[in-house]
Amino acid sequence: MFTGQYYCQSCNKETIHNEVLIRKPSRYDNDPTIFGRIKLLLHAFINGGHYYDMDRYVTCQTCGRRELDNKGSEFE
């Protein structure tokens, strides 16, 4: 978890925010069979695992508002 100063729309001022990376769901996540688990493992291994498809969220420490904050383009 990282911290930084960002503008909070709820507080209307710059406050300290925590940054969190959360893995985007894969299309193989909903298959509970053993074959589905193997497909998910192979998909994660081939595509770089948990570090490839991530969403960046920032959470205000003052009010607790959580916001998706993906910046830039893929592979940048």
Coordinates of C-alpha atoms in Angstrom, one line a residue:
M1 CA 0.0 0.0 0.0
F2 CA 1.4 3.4 -1.0
T3 CA 0.3 6.9 0.2
G4 CA 0.3 10.2 -1.5
Q5 CA -1.4 13.6 -1.7
Y6 CA -4.4 13.8 -4.1
Y7 CA -7.4 16.0 -4.5
C8 CA -10.5 14.5 -2.9
Q9 CA -13.8 15.5 -4.5
S10 CA -15.7 14.6 -1.4
C11 CA -13.5 16.7 1.0
N12 CA -12.9 19.4 -1.7
K13 CA -9.2 19.7 -0.8
E14 CA -5.9 17.8 -1.1
T15 CA -5.7 15.0 1.4
I16 CA -3.6 11.9 2.0
H17 CA -4.7 8.9 0.0
N18 CA -3.8 5.2 0.1
E19 CA -3.1 3.6 -3.3
V20 CA -4.2 -0.1 -3.7
L21 CA -3.8 -2.4 -6.8
I22 CA -6.5 -4.9 -7.3
R23 CA -6.5 -7.7 -9.9
K24 CA -9.1 -7.4 -12.6
P25 CA -11.4 -10.4 -12.7
S26 CA -10.5 -13.0 -15.4
R27 CA -13.0 -14.7 -17.7
Y28 CA -11.9 -18.0 -16.1
D29 CA -12.6 -16.9 -12.5
N30 CA -16.2 -18.2 -12.6
D31 CA -15.4 -21.8 -13.6
P32 CA -15.4 -23.9 -10.4
T33 CA -14.3 -27.1 -12.1
I34 CA -10.8 -28.5 -11.9
F35 CA -10.4 -27.9 -15.6
G36 CA -11.4 -24.2 -15.1
R37 CA -8.8 -23.9 -12.3
I38 CA -6.2 -25.2 -14.6
K39 CA -7.2 -22.8 -17.4
L40 CA -7.0 -19.9 -14.8
L41 CA -3.5 -21.0 -13.8
L42 CA -2.3 -21.2 -17.3
H43 CA -3.9 -17.9 -18.2
A44 CA -2.2 -16.2 -15.3
F45 CA 1.2 -17.9 -16.1
I46 CA 1.1 -16.9 -19.7
N47 CA -0.1 -13.3 -19.2
G48 CA 2.2 -12.4 -16.4
G49 CA 0.1 -13.4 -13.4
H50 CA -1.4 -10.9 -11.1
Y51 CA 0.7 -8.0 -12.3
Y52 CA -0.7 -7.7 -15.8
D53 CA -4.4 -6.9 -15.3
M54 CA -4.6 -4.5 -12.4
D55 CA -6.9 -1.6 -11.4
R56 CA -5.4 1.2 -9.3
Y57 CA -7.7 2.6 -6.6
V58 CA -7.0 5.6 -4.3
T59 CA -8.8 5.9 -0.9
C60 CA -9.0 9.1 1.0
Q61 CA -7.8 8.7 4.6
T62 CA -10.1 11.5 5.8
C63 CA -13.5 10.5 4.5
G64 CA -12.8 7.0 3.2
R65 CA -14.0 7.7 -0.4
R66 CA -12.6 5.1 -2.8
E67 CA -12.0 6.0 -6.5
L68 CA -10.7 4.2 -9.5
D69 CA -7.6 6.0 -10.7
N70 CA -6.1 4.2 -13.7
K71 CA -3.8 6.6 -15.5
G72 CA -2.0 6.2 -18.8
S73 CA -2.4 3.5 -21.4
E74 CA -1.6 -0.2 -21.3
F75 CA 2.1 -1.1 -21.6
E76 CA 3.2 2.5 -20.8

